[in-house]
Short mmCIF file of C-alpha atoms and ligand atoms in Angstrom, two decimals:
data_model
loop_
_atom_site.label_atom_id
_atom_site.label_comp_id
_atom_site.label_asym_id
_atom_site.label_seq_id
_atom_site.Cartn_x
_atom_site.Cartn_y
_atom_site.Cartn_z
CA UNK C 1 -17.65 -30.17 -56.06
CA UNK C 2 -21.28 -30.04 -55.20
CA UNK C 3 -22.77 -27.22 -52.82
CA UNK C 4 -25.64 -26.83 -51.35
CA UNK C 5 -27.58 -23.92 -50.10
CA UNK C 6 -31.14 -23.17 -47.76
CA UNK C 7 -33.39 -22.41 -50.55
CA UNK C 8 -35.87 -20.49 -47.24
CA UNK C 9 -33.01 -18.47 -46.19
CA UNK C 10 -31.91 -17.12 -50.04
CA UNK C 11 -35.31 -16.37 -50.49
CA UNK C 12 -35.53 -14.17 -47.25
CA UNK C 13 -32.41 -12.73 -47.63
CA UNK C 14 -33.16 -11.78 -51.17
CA UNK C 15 -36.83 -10.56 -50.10
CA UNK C 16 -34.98 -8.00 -48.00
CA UNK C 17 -32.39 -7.12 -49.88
CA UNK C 18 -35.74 -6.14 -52.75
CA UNK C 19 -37.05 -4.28 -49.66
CA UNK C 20 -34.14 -2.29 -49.67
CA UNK C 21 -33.95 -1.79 -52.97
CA UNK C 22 -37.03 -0.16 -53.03
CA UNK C 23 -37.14 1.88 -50.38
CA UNK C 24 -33.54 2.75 -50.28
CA UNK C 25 -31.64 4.85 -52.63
CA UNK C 26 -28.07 4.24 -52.94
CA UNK C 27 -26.20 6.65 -51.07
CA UNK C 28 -24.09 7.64 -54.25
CA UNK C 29 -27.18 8.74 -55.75
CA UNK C 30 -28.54 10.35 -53.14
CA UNK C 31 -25.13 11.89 -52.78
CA UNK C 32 -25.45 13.66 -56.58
CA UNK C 33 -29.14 14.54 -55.55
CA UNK C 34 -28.42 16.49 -52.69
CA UNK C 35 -24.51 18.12 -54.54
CA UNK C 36 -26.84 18.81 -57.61
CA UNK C 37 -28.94 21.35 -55.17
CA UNK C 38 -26.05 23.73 -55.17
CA UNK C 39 -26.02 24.16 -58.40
CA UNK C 40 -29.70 25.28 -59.35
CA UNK C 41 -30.89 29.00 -57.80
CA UNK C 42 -32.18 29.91 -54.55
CA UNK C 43 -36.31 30.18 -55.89
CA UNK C 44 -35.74 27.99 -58.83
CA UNK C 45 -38.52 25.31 -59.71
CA UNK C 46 -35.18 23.58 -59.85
CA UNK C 47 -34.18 23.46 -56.91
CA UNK C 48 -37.56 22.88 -55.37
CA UNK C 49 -37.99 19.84 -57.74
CA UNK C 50 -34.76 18.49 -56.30
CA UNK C 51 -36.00 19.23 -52.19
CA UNK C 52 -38.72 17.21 -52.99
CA UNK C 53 -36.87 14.46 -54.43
CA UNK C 54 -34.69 14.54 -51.88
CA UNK C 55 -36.91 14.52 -49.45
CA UNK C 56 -39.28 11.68 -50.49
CA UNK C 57 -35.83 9.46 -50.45
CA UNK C 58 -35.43 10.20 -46.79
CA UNK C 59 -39.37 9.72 -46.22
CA UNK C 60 -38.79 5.95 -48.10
CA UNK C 61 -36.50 5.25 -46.08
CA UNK C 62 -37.68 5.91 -42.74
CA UNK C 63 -41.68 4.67 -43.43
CA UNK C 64 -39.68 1.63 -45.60
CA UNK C 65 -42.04 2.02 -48.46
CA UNK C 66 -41.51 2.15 -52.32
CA UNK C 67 -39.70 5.49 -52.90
CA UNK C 68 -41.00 5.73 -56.31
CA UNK C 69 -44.25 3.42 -56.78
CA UNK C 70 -42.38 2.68 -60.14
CA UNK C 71 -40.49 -0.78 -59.49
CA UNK C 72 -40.07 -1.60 -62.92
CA UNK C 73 -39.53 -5.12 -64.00
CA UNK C 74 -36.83 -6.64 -61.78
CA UNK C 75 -33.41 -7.48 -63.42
CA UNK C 76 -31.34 -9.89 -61.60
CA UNK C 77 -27.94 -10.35 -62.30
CA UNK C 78 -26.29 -13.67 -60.55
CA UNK C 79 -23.19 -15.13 -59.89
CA UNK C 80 -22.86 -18.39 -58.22
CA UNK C 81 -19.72 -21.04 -58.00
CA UNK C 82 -19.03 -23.93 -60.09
CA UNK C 83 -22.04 -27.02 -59.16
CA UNK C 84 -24.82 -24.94 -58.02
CA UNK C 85 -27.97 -25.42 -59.37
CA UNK C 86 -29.32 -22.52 -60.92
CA UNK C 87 -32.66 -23.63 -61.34
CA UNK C 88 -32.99 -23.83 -57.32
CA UNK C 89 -31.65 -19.78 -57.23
CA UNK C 90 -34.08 -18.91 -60.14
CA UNK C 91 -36.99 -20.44 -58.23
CA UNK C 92 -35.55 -18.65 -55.01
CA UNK C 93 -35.86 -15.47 -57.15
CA UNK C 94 -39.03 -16.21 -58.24
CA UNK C 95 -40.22 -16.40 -54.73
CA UNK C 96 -38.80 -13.84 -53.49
CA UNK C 97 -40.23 -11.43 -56.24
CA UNK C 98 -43.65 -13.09 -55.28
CA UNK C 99 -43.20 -12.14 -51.54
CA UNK C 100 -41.75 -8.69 -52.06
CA UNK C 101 -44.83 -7.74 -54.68
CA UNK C 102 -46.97 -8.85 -51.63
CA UNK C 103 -45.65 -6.41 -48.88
CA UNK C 104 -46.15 -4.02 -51.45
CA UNK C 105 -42.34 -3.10 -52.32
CA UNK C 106 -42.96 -4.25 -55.49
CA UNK C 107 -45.79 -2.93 -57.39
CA UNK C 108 -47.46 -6.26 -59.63
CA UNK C 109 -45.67 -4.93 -63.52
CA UNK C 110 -46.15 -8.23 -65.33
CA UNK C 111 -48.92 -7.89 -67.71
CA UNK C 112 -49.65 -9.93 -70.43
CA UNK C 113 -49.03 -7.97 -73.91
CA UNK C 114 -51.85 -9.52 -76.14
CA UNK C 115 -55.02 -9.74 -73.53
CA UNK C 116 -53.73 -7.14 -71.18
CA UNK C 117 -53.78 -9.02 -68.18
CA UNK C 118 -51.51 -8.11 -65.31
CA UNK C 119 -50.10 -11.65 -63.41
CA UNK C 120 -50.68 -9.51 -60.33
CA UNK C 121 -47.43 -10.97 -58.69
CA UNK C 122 -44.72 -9.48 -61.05
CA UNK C 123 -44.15 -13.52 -62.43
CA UNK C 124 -45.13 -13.60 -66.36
CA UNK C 125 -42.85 -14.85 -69.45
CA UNK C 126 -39.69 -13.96 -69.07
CA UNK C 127 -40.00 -12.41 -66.03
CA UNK C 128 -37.94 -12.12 -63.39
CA UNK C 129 -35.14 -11.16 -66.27
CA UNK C 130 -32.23 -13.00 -64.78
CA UNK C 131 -28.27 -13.53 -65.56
CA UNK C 132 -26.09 -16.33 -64.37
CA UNK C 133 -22.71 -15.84 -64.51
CA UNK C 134 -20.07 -18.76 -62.82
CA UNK C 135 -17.83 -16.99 -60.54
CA UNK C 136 -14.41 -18.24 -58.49
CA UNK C 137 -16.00 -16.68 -54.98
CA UNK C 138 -17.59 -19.14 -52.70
CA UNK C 139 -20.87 -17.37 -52.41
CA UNK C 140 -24.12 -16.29 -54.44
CA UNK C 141 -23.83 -12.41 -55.33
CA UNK C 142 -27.10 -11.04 -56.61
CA UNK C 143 -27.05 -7.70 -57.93
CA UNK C 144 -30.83 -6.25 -58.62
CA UNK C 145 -32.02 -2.98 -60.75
CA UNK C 146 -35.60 -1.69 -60.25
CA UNK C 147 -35.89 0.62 -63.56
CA UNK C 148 -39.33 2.11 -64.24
CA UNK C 149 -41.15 2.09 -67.20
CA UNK C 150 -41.21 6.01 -67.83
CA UNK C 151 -37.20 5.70 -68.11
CA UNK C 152 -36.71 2.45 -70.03
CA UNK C 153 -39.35 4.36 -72.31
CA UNK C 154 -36.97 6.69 -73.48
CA UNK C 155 -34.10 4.55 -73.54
CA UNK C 156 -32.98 4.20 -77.47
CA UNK C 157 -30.65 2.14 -79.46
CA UNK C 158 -28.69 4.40 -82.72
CA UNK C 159 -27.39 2.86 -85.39
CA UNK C 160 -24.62 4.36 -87.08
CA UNK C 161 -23.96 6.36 -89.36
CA UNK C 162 -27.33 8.02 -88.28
CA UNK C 163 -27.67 11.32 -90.93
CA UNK C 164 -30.48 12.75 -88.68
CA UNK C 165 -27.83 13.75 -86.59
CA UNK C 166 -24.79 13.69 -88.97
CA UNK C 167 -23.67 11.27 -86.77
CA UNK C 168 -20.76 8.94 -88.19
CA UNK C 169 -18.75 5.57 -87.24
CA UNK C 170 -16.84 7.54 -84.78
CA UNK C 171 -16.20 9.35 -80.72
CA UNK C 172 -17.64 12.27 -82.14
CA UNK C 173 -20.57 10.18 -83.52
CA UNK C 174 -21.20 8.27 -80.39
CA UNK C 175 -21.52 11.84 -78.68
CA UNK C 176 -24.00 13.29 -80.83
CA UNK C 177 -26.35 10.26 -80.09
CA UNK C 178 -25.68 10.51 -76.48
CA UNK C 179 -26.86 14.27 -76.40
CA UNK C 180 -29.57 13.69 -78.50
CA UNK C 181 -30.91 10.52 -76.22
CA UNK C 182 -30.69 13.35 -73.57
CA UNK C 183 -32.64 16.17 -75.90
CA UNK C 184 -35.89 13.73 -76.89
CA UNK C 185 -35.99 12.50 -73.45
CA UNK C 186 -36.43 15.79 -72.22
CA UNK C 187 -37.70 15.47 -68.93
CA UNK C 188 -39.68 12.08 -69.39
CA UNK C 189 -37.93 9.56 -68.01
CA UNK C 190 -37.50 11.66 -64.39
CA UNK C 191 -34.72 13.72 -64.96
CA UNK C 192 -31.95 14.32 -63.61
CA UNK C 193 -31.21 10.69 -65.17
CA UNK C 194 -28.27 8.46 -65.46
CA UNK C 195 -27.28 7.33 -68.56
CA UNK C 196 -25.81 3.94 -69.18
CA UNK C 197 -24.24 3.68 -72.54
CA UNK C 198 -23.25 0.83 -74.66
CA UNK C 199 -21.06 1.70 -77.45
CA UNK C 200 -21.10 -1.39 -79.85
CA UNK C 201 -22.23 -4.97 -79.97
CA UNK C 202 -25.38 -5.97 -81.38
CA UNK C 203 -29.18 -5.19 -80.80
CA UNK C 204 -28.61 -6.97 -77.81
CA UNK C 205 -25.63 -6.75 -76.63
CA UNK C 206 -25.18 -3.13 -77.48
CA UNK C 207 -28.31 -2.18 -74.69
CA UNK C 208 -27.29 -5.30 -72.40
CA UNK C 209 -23.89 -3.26 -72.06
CA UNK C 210 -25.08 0.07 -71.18
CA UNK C 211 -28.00 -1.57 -68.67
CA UNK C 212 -25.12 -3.21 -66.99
CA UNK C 213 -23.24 0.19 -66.48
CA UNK C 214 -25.90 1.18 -64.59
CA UNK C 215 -24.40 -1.00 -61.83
CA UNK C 216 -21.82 1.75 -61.70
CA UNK C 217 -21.20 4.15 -58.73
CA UNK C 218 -21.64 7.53 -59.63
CA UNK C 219 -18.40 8.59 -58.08
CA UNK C 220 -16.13 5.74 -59.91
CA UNK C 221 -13.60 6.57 -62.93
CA UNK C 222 -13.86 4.43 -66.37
CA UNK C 223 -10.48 2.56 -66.11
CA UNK C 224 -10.35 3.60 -69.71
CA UNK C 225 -9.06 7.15 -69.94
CA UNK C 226 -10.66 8.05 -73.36
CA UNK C 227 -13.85 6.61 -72.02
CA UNK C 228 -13.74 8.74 -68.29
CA UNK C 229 -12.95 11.65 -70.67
CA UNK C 230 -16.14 11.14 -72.89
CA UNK C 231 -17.98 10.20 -69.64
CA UNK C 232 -17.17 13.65 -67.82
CA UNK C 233 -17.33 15.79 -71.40
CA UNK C 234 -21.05 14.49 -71.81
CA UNK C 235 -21.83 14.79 -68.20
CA UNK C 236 -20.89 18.12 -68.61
CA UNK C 237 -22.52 19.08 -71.90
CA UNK C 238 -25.81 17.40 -70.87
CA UNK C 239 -25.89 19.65 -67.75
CA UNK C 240 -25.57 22.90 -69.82
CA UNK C 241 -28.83 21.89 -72.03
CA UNK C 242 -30.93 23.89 -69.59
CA UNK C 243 -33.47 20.86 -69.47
CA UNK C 244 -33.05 20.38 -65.76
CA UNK C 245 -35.11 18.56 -63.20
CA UNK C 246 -38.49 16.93 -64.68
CA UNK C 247 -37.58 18.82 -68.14
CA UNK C 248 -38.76 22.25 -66.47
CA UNK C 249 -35.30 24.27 -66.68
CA UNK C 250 -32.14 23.75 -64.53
CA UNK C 251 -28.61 22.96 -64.55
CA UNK C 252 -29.18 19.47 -63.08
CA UNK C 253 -30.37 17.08 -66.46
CA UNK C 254 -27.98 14.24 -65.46
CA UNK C 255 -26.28 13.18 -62.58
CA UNK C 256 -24.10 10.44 -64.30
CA UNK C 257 -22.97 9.15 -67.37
CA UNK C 258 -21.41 5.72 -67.19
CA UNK C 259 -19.93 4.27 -70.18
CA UNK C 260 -19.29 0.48 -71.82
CA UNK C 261 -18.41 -1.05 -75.02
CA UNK C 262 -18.81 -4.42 -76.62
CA UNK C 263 -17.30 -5.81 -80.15
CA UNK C 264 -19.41 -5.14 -83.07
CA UNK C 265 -19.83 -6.48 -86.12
CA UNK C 266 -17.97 -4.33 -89.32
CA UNK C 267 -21.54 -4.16 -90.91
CA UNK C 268 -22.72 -2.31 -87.73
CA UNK C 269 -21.95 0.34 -85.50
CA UNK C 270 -24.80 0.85 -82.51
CA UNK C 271 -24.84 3.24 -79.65
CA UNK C 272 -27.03 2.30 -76.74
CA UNK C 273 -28.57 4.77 -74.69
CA UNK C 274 -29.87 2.96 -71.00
CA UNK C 275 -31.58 6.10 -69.44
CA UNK C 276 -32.05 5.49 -65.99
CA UNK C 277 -34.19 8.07 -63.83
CA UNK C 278 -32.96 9.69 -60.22
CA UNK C 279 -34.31 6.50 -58.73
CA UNK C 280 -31.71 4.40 -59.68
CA UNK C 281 -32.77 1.54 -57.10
CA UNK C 282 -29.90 -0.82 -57.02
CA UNK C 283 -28.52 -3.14 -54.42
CA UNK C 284 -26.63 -6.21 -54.27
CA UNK C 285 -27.19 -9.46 -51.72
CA UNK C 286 -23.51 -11.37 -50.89
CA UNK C 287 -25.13 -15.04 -49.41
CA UNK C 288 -22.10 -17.10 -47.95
CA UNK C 289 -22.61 -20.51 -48.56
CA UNK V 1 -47.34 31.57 -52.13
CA UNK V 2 -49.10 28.46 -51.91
CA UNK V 3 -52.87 27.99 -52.70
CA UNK V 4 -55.11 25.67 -51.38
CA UNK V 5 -57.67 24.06 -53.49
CA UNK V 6 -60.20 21.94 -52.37
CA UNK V 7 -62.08 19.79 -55.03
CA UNK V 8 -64.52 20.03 -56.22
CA UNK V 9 -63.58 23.09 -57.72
CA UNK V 10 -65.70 25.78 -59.63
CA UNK V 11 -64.26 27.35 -62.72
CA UNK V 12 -63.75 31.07 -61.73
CA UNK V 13 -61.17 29.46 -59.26
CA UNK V 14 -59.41 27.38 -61.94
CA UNK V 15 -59.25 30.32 -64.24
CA UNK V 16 -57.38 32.47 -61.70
CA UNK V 17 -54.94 29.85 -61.53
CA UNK V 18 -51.30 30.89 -63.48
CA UNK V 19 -48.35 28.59 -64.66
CA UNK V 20 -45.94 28.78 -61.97
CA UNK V 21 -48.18 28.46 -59.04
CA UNK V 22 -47.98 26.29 -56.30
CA UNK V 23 -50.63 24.46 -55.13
CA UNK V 24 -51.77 22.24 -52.41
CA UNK V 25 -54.84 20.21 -53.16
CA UNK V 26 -57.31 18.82 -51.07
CA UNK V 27 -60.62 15.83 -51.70
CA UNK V 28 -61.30 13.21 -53.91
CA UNK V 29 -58.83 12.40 -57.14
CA UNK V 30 -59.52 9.09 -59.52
CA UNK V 31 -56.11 7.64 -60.92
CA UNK V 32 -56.35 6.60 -64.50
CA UNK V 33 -53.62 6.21 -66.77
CA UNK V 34 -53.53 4.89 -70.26
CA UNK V 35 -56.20 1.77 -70.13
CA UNK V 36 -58.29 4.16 -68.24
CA UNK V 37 -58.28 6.97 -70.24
CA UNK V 38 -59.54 4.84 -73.15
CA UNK V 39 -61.98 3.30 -71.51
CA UNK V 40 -63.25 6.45 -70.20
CA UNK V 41 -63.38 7.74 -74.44
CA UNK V 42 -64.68 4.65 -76.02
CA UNK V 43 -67.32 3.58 -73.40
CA UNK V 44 -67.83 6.93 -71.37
CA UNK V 45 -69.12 4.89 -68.40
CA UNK V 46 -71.14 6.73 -65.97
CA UNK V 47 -70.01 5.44 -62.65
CA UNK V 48 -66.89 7.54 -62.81
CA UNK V 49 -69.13 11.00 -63.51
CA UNK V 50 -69.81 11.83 -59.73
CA UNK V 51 -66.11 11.44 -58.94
CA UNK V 52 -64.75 13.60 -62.59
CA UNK V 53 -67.20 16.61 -62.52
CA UNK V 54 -65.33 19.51 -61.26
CA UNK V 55 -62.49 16.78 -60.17
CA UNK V 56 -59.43 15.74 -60.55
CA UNK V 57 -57.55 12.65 -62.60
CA UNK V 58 -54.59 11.80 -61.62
CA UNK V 59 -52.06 9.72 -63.94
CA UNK V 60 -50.55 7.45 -61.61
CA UNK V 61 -50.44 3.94 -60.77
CA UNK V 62 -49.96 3.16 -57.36
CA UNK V 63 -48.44 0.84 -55.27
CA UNK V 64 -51.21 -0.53 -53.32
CA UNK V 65 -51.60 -3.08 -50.24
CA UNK V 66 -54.61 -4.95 -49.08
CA UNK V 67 -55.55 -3.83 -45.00
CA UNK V 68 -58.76 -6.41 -44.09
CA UNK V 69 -61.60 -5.14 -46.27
CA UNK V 70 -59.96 -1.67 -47.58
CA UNK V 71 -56.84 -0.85 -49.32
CA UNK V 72 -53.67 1.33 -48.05
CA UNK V 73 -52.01 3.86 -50.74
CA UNK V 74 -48.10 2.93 -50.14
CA UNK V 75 -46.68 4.59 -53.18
CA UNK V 76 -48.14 6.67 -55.81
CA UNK V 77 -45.87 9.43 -57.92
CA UNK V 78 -47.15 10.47 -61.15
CA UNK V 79 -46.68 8.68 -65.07
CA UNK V 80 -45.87 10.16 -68.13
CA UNK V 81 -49.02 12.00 -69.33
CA UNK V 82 -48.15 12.47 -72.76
CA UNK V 83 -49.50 8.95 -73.47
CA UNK V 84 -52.90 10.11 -72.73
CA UNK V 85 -52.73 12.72 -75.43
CA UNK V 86 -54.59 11.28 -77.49
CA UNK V 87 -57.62 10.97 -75.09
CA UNK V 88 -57.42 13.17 -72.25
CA UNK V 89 -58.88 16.45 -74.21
CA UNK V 90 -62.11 14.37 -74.87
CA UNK V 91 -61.96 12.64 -71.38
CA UNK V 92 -61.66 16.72 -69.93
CA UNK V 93 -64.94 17.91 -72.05
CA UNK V 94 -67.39 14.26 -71.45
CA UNK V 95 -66.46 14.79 -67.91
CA UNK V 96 -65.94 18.13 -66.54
CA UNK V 97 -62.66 17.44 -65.21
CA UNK V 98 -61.02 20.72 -63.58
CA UNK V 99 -57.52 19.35 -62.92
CA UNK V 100 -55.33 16.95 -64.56
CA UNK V 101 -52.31 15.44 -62.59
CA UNK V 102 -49.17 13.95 -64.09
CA UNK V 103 -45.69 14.32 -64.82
CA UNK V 104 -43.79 15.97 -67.75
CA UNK V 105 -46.64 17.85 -69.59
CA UNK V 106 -49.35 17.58 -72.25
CA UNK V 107 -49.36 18.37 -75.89
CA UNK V 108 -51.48 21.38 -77.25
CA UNK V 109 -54.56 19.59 -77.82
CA UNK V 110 -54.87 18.74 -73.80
CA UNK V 111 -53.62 22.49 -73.32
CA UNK V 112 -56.90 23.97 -75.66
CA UNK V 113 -59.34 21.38 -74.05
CA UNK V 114 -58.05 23.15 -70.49
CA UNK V 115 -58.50 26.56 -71.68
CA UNK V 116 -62.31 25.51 -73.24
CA UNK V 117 -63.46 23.64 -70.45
CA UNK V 118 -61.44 26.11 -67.71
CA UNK V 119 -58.97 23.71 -66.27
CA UNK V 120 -55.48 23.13 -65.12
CA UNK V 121 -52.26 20.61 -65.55
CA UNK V 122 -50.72 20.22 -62.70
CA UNK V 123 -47.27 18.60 -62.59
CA UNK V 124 -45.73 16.03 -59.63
CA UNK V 125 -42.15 15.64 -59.16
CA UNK V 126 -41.84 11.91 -61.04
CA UNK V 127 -40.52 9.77 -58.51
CA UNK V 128 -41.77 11.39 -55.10
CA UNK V 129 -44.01 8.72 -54.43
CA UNK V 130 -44.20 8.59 -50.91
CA UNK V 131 -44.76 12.52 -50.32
CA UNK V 132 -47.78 11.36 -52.18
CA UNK V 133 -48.72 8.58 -50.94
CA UNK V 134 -48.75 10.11 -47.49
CA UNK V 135 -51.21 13.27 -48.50
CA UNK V 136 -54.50 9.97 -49.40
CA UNK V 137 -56.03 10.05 -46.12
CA UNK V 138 -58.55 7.16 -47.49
CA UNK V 139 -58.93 5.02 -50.64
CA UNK V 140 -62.89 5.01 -51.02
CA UNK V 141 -63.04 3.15 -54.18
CA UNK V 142 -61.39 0.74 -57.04
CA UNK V 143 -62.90 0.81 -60.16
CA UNK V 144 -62.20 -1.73 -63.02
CA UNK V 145 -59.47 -3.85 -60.43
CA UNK V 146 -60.03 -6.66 -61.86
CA UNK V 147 -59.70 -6.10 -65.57
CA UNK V 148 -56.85 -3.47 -65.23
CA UNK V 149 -54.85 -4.51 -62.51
CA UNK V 150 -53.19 -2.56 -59.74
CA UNK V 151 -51.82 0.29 -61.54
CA UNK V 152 -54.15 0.42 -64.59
CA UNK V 153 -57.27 0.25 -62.28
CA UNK V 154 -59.11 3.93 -61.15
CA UNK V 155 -58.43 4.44 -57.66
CA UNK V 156 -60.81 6.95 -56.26
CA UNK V 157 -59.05 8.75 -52.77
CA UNK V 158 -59.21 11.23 -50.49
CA UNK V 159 -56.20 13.09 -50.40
CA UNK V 160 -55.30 16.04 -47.55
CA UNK V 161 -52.51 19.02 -49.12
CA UNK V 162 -51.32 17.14 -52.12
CA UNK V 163 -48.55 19.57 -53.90
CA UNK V 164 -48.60 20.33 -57.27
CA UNK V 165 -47.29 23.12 -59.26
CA UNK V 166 -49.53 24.43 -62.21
CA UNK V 167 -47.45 24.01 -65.38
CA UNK V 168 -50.51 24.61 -67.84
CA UNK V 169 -53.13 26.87 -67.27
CA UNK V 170 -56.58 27.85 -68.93
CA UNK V 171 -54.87 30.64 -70.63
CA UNK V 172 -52.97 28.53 -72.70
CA UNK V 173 -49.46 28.94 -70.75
CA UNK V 174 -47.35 26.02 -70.88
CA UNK V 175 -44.35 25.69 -68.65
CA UNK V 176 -43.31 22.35 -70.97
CA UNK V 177 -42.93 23.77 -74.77
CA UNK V 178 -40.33 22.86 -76.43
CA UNK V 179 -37.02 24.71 -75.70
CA UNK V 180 -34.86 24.78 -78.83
CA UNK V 181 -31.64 23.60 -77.67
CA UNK V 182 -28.35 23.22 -79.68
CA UNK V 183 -26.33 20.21 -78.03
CA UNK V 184 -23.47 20.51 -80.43
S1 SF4 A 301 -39.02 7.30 -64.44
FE1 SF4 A 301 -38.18 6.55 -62.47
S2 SF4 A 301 -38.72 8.08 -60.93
FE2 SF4 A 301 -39.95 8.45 -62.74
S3 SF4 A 301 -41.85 7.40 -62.32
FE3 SF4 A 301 -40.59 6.00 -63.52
S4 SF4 A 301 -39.45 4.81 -62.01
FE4 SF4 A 301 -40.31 6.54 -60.94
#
C-alpha cells in the first residue's frame, strides 16, 4: 500500500511542534522542578537556584522563546507505516530544523569539526540525527530531544569491570558507575539532571539505549521490577550526595533516573550514562495521514 | 541583600565583594566562550579593550535573531566555564576584566588571577536563559560573527539588573571546591 502525505503541512506541523519543544518544558519535568523546592531550605542557594529555574520555564513559555539558549543538536526519532518514503520525512525534517533555527528556537549548533565553521542553520553531516522505525499505526509519530552540549559533555560510557571504581560484571557494578557519572559531573551538565542509563550493548548501542530512556516520563515505573528498584535506589542515593542544584549544595542532584538494557557481547560489559540537564526539552508530533 | 553593580567597575568595589553575595549587574558585558577566549590569548586584539577594562565577560552563547539592521538577544544562559581554564587567567590580567560570568566554577588558576587583578566569578543558574535574555536592553556590537558563528562570536550588550551570585571572590573563596563525597 502506498501513502502519501503534504510534505508543507509535516514541515509546519513539525516547525511547531520544535517551537514547543523549546520553549516548553514538559510538564513532568516541570512537575519534579517545582516538588524538588520542598525539599531544599527556606534561604538555601538551593532553593533559590531552583525559583529561578522555575521561573525562567514559565517566562519561556509565556514570551515563547528558547528556555535555555542551549538547543543542542536535534535528535529525531520517527516512526512511519509500511510504503512511506522516508527520504520525503527526512527532507521535511530538514526543513523544518532550517525554519525553526530561523525564528530563533533553535540556536545554529552545526559546526564543522576540522575548519570550525558553524553551517549557521543547524544542517551539517549527520545532522539532523534521525531514526526510522516502521510502525503498524497509520500516522507519522516524531518524537524530538533538544540536549545541550554542557550535558551530553558529561555523559560517559564504563566499561566493565572498571577497577577505578571496583566496579565488576554485576547490579552492584552498574551502580557504582551510575553514582560516579553523577560525582564527576558535579554540577556541569545543569544539575538537577536526569540520567538515562543503558546497561549493556555495544559502544553504540549501550548510549543509544540510555538516550532513548530519556523519552521517559519522570513519573512512570520500569515494567521491570529489579530495574524500578535500581531506578528509585539511585534516585535516592544521588539525592543524598549533597551536590544539589548547579553543583553548589542541595538535596536536589537528580530529578530522575530512567533505566534500559540491551544484549551485550560476553567479551563486554558497558554501562551508559545519558546525563540529561533540568531542561529536558522533549515533545512528540502525532501527523494523521 | 542584593547589590547593584554597575560596570564599569573600580576595584575597591570588587574587593568588597564576598562569596555568597547576590548581585544584580548593570552596563555593557562581551560574551566569549571557548574560540573567544583563545583568540583573545593568542592574538590579544585591541578592539575588544574598551569593552574588557573594568568589564565584564560573559561565557555564553546566545540565541540570537536578526530585527532590520540590529540584532534581538532571545536566549542567553551561561556555558561551562571550566573550558576556559586554560585561558581566562591571562585573558583577566591583558585585559582588566573585573567580572567573569559563567556557570559551574573555575579552577584555581582563574581563582588567583581574580584575587591579583581584584575581580569576581559570578555564577548564572545554567539553563535560565530567558531571565537573561530579558535583563540586555540593547546588543551594540558583534565581534568576529562571521568567523565564529552565533554562539562563538563576542556579543557586546547592554544589560539592565542581570542576577548573579558571587561564587569566587578576590580573596580566594570558592563556593565550587571540591566536596569529598563517598557515594558508596
Ligand atoms: S546543560 Fe542544559 S540547561 Fe545547562 S546550558 Fe546546557 S542545555 Fe542549557
Amino acid at each position: 500500500m502506498s501513502r502519501n502525505f503534504s510534505e508543507k503541512d509535516l514541515t509546519l506541523a513539525l516547525a511547531g511542534c520544535l517551537r514547543q519543544a523549546s520553549c516548553e518544558l514538559p510538564e513532568d519535568v516541570e512537575n519534579a522542578l517545582r516538588a524538588a523546592m520542598k525539599n531544599e531550605a527556606a534561604g538555601s542557594l538551593a532553593l533559590s537556584i531552583l525559583v529561578t529555574i522555575v521561573q525562567n520555564v514559565e517566562l519561556a513559555k509565556t514570551q515563547q522563546q528558547a528556555l535555555c539558549q542551549d538547543t543542542g543538536l536535534p535528535a529525531f526519532y520517527v516512526s512511519y507505516p509500511q510504503g512511506l518514503s522516508t527520504r520525503r520525512i527526512a527532507a521535511c525534517i530538514e526543513h523544518a530544523v532550517v525554519v525553526a533555527t530561523e525564528a530563533g528556537y533553535l540556536r545554529p549548533n552545526a559546526v564543522d569539526p576540522v575548519t570550525g565553521l558553524n553551517s549557521g542553520n543547524n544542517l551539517g553531516t549527520r545532522i539532523p540525527y534521525t531514526v526510522f522505525t516502521e510502525s503498524d499505526e497509520p500516522e507519522i509519530r516524531i518524537d524530538c530531544l533538544l540536549k545541550g552540549g554542557g550535558s551530553e559533555n558529561v555523559s560517559v560510557q564504563y566499561s566493565l569491570p572498571d577497577s577505578r571504581i571496583d566496579a565488576s560484571r554485576d547490579l552492584e557494578g552498574v551502580r557504582r558507575c551510575v553514582l560516579d557519572s553523577v560525582i564527576r559531573a558535579k554540577g556541569n551538565g545543569c544539575a538537577p539532571g536526569i540520567l538515562g542509563v543503558g546497561i549493556g550493548g555495544d559502544r553504540i548501542t549501550g548510549l543509544q539505549t540510555a538516550k532513548e530512556q530519556l523519552f521517559r516520563r519522570l513519573t512512570d515505573t520500569n515494567p521491570d521490577p529489579v530495574l524500578d528498584d535500581l531506578e528509585r535506589s539511585l534516585l535516592e542515593r544521588s539525592n543524598a550526595l549533597g551536590i544539589g542544584p548547579m553543583g553548589l549544595g542541595g538535596n536536589t542532584t537528580l530529578l530522575g533516573v530512567k533505566i534500559g538494557t540491551a544484549h551485550r557481547i560476553p567479551a563486554s560489559f558497558y554501562v551508559s550514562v545519558a546525563y540529561m540537564c533540568w531542561a529536558c526539552r522533549r515533545n512528540s508530533l502525532r501527523f494523521p495521514l | 541583600m542584593k547589590k547593584y553593580l554597575q560596570l564599569p567597575l573600580n576595584e575597591p568595589d570588587v574587593r568588597a565583594l564576598r562569596a555568597g553575595d547576590t548581585v544584580l549587574l548593570s552596563g555593557t558585558i562581551v560574551t566569549g566562550r571557548d574560540m573567544a577566549h583563545r583568540w583573545l590569548t593568542e592574538e590579544k586584539p585591541d578592539a575588544l579593550r574598551p569593552f574588557l577594562l573594568n568589564g565584564a565577560i560573559y561565557h555564553c552563547g546566545p540565541v540570537m535573531v536578526r530585527d532590520k539592521d540590529s540584532w534581538l538577544c532571545r536566549s542567553a544562559g551561561p556555558t561551562t566555564s571550566t573550558r576556559g581554564e586554560a585561558y581566562q587567567a591571562d585573558v583577566i590580567r591583558e585585559y582588566g576584566l573585573r567580572c567573569v560570568i559563567g556557570k559551574g566554577g573555575m579552577g584555581e588558576r582563574t581563582l588567583q588571577a581574580l584575587g591579583d587583578g581584584g575581580a569576581v566569578y559570578l555564577h548564572a543558574v545554567g539553563g535560565a536563559a530567558v531571565i537573561y535574555a530579558n535583563t540586555v536592553r540593547k546588543v551594540l556590537t558583534v565581534f568576529r560573527l562571521e568567523e565564529f558563528g552565533v554562539p562563538e562570536a563576542m556579543w557586546v550588550m547592554e544589560v539592565a539588573d542581570f542576577p548573579a551570585v558571587v561564587t569566587m571572590d578576590s580573596a580566594g573563596n570558592s563556593l565550587h571546591r571540591e566536596r569529598t563525597v563517598r557515594a558508596w
